[in-house]
PDB file of C-alpha atoms in Angstrom:
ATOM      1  CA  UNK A   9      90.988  88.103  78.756  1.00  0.00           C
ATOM      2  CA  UNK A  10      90.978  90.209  81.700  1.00  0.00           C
ATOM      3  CA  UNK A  11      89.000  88.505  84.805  1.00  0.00           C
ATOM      4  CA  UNK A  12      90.565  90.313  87.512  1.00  0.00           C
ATOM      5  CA  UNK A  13      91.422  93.704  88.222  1.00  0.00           C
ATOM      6  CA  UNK A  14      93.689  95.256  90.980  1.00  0.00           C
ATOM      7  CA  UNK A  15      92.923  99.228  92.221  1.00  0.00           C
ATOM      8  CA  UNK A  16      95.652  99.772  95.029  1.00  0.00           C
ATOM      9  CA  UNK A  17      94.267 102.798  96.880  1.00  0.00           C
ATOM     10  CA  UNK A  18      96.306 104.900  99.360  1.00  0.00           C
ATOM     11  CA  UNK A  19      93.356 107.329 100.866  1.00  0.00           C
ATOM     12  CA  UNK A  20      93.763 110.089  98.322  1.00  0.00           C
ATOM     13  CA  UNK A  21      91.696 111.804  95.885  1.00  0.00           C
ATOM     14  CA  UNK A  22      94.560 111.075  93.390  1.00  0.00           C
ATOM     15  CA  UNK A  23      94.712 107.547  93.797  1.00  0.00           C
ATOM     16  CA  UNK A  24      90.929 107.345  93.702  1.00  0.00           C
ATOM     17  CA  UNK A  25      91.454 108.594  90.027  1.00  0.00           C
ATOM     18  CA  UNK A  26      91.651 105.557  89.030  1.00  0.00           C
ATOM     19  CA  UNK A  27      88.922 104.044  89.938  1.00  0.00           C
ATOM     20  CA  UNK A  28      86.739 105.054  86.727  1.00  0.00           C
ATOM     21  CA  UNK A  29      89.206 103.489  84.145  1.00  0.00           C
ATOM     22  CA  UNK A  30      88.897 100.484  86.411  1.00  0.00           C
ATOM     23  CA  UNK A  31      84.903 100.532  86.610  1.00  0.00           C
ATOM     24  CA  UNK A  32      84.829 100.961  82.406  1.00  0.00           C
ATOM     25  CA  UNK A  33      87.432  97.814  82.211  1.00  0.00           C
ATOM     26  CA  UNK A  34      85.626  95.632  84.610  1.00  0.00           C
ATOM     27  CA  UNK A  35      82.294  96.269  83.544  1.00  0.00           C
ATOM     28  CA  UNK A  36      83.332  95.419  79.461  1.00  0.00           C
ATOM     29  CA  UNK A  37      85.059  92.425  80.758  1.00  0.00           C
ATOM     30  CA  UNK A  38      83.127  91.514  83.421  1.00  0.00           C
ATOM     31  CA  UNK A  39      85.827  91.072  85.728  1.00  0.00           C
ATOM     32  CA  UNK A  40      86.170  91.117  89.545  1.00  0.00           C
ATOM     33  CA  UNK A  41      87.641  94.291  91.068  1.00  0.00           C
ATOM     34  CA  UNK A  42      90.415  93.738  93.877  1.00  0.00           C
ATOM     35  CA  UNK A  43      90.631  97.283  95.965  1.00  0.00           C
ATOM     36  CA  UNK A  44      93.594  97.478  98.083  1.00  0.00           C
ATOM     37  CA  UNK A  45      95.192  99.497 100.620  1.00  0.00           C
ATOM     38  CA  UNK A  46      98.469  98.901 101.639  1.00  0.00           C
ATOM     39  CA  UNK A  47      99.531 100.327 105.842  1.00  0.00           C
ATOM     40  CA  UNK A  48     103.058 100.994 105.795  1.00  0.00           C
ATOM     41  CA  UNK A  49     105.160  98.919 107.978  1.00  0.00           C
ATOM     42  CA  UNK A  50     108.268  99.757 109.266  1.00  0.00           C
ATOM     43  CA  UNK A  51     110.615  96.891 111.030  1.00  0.00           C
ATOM     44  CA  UNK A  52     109.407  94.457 113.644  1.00  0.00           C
ATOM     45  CA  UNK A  53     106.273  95.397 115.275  1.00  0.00           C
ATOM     46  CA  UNK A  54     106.190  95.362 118.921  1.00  0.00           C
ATOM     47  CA  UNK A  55     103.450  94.324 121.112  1.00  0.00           C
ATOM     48  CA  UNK A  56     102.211  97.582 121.566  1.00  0.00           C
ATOM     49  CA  UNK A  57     101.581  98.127 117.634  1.00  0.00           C
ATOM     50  CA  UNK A  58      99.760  95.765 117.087  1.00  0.00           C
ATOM     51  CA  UNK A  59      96.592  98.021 118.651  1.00  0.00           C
ATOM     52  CA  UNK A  60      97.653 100.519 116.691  1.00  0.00           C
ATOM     53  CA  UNK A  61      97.790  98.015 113.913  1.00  0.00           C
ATOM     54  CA  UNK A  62      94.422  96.884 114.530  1.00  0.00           C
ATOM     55  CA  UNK A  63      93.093 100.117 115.154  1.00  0.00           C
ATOM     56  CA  UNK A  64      94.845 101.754 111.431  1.00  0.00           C
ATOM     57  CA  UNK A  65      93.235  98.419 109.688  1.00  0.00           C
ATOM     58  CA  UNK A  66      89.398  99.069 110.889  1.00  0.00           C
ATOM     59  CA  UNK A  67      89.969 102.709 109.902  1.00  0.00           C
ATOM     60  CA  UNK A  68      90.987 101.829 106.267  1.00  0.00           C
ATOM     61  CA  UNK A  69      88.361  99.149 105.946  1.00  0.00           C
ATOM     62  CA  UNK A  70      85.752 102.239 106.793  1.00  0.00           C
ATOM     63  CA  UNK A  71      87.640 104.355 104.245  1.00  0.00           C
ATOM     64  CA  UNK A  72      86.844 101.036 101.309  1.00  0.00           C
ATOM     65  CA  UNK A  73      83.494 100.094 102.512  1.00  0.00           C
ATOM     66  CA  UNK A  74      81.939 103.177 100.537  1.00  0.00           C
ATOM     67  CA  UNK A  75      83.741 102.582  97.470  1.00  0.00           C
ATOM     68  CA  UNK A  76      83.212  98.616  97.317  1.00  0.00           C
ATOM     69  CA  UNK A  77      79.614  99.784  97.935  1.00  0.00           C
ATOM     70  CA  UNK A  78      79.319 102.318  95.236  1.00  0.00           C
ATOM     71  CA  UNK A  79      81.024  99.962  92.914  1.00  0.00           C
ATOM     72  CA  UNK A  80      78.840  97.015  93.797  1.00  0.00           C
ATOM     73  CA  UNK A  81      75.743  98.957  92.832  1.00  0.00           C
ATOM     74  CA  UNK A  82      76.770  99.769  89.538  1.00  0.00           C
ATOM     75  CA  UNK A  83      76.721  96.273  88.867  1.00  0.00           C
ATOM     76  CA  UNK A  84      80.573  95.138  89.691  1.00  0.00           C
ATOM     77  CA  UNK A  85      81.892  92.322  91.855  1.00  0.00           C
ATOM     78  CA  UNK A  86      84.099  93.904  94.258  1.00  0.00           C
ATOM     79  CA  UNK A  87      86.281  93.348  97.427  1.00  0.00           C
ATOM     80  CA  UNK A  88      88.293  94.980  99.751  1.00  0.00           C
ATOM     81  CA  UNK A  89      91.608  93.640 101.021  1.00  0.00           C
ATOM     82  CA  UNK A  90      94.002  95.589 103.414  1.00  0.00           C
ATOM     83  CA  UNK A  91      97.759  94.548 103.841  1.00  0.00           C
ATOM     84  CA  UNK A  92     101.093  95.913 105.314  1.00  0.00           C
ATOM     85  CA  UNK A  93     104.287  96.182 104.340  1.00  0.00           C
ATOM     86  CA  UNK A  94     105.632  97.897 101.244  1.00  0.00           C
ATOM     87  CA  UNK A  95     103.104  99.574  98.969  1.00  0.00           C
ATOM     88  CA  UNK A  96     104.897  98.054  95.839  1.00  0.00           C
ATOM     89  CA  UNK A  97     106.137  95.005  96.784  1.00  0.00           C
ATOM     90  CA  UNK A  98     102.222  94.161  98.420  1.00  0.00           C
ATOM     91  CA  UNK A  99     100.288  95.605  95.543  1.00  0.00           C
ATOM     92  CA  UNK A 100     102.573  93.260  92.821  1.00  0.00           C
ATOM     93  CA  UNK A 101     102.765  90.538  95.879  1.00  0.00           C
ATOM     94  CA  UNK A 102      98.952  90.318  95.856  1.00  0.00           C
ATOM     95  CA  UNK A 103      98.628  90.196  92.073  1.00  0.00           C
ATOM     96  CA  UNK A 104     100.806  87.734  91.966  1.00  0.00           C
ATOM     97  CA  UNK A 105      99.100  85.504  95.022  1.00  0.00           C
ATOM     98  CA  UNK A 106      95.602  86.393  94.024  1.00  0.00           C
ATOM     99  CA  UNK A 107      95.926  85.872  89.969  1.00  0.00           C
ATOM    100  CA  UNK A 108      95.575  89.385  89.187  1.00  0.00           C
ATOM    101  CA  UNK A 109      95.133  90.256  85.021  1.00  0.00           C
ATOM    102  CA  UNK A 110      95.490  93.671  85.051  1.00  0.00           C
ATOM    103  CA  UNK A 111      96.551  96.502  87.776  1.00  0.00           C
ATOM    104  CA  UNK A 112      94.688 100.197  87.619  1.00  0.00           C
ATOM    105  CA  UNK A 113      96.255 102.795  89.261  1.00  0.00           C
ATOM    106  CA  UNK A 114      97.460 105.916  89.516  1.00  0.00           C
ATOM    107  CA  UNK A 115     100.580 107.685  88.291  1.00  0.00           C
ATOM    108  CA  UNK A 116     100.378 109.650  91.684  1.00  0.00           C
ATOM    109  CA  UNK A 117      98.955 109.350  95.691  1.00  0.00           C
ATOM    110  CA  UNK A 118      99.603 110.678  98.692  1.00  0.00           C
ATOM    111  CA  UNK A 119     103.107 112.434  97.499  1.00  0.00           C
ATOM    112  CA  UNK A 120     101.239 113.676  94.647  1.00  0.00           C
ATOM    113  CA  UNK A 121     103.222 116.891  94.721  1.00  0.00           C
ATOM    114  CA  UNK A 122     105.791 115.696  92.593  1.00  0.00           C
ATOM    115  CA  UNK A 123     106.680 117.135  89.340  1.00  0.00           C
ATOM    116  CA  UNK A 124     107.910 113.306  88.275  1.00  0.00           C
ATOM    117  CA  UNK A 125     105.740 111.729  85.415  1.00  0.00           C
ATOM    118  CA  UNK A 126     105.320 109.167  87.778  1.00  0.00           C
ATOM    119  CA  UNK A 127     105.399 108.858  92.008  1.00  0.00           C
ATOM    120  CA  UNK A 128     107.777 106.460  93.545  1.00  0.00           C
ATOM    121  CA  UNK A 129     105.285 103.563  94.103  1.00  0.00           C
ATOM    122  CA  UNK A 130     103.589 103.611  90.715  1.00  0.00           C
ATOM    123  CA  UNK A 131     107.003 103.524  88.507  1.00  0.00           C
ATOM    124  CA  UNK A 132     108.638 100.425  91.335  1.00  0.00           C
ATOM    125  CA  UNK A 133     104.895  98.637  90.441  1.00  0.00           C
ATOM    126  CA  UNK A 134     105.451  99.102  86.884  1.00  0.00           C
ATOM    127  CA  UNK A 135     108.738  97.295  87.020  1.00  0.00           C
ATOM    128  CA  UNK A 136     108.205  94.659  89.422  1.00  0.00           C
ATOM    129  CA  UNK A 137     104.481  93.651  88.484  1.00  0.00           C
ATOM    130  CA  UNK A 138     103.410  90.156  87.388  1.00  0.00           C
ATOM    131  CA  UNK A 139     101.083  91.560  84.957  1.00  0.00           C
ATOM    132  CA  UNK A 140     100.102  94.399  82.861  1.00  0.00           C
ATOM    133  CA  UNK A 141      99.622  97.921  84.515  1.00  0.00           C
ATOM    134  CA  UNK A 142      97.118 100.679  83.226  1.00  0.00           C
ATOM    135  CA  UNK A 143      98.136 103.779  84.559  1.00  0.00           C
ATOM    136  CA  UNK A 144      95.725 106.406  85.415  1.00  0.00           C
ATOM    137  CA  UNK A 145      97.783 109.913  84.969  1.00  0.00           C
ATOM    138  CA  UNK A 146      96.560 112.660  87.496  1.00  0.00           C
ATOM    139  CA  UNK A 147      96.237 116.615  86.742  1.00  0.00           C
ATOM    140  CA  UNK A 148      96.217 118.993  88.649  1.00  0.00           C
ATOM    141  CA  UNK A 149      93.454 121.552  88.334  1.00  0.00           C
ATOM    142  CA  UNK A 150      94.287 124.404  86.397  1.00  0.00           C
ATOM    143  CA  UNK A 151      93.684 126.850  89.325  1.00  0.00           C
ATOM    144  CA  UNK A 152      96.688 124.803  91.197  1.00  0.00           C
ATOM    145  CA  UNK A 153      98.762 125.323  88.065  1.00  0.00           C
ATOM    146  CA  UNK A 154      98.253 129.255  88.013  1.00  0.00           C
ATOM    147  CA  UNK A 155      98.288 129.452  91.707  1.00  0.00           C
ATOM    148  CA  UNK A 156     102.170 127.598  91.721  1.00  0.00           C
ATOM    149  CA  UNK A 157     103.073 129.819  88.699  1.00  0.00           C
ATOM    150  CA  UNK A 158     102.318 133.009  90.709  1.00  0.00           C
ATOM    151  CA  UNK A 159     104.167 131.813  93.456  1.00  0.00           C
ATOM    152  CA  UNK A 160     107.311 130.806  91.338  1.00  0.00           C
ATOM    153  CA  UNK A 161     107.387 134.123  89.874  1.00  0.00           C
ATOM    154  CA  UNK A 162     106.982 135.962  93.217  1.00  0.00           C
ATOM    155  CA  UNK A 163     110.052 134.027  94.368  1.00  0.00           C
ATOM    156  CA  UNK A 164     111.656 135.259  91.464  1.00  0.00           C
ATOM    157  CA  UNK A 165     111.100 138.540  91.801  1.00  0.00           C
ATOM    158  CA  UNK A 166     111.312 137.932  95.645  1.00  0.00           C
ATOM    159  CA  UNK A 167     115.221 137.158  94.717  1.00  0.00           C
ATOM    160  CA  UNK A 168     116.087 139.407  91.415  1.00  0.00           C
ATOM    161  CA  UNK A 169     115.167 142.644  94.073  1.00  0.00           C
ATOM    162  CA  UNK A 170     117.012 141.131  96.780  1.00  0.00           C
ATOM    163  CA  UNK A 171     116.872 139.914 100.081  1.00  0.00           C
ATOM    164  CA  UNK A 172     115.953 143.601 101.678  1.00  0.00           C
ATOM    165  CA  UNK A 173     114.192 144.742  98.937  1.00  0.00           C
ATOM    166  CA  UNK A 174     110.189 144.946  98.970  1.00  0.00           C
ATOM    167  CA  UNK A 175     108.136 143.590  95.791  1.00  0.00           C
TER     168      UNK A 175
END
């Protein structure tokens, strides 16, 4: 039975995809819904960082407060937790400390560009998380599609006529 959900969130539209498929599980199941954004950390932090810290950590609990909101008024019971480090090792480290049944996210975020079937943090959660993992697979729109397609094919013209030749 699932009684807790996990959505990491990194800021971005895509990873904001999954949100729905977690709002359908949770409210069949009635579970709680964990949101989480994880603030990169690189090395020791020196006394100066830890304003910036502080100051990165406010901002990302104003980018969650609307979301926790919306969610709570459709009925869910929501919270909002912000960490540092990793993004995969503190999304499947706070499953693992926080008894997490299920994780809901998507196949892509911020590096969403990627022509991989999955980004980097989504396939290192899938192999290192305590518990299942529902993936939410982003699309791009179909007016991004034709827009890269026209700008493949003008490259390919671009270099079938030549460096000094016009298209």
């Amino acid at each position: 039975m699932i009684k807790h959900i996990l959505v990491p969130l990194d800021g971005s539209e895509y990873s904001e995809k999954a949100l729905d498929v977690a709002r359908e599980l949770a409210q069949l199941a009635g579970a709680h819904v964990s949101l989480l954004t994880v603030i990169l950390r690189f090395g020791a932090v020196l006394p100066s960082q830890w304003q910036l810290q502080e100051s990165s950590q406010a901002h990302i609990r104003q980018y969650l407060h609307p979301i926790r909101e919306r969610l709570a008024q459709q009925g869910l019971d929501v919270s909002a937790h912000v960490d540092f480090g990793n993004p995969a090792d503190a999304i499947a480290d706070f499953a693992r400390q926080e008894g997490v049944d299920l994780i809901v996210m998507s196949t892509h975020g911020v590096g969403s560009r990627s022509n991989y079937a999955l980004g980097s943090v989504a396939l290192k959660v899938l192999q290192i998380a305590p518990c299942p993992v529902t993936m939410r697979r982003v699309v791009e729109p179909a007016s991004h599609l034709r827009a890269t397609g026209q700008e493949r094919l003008g490259r390919s013209l671009s270099t079938a006529a030549g460096p000094e030749s016009p298209v």
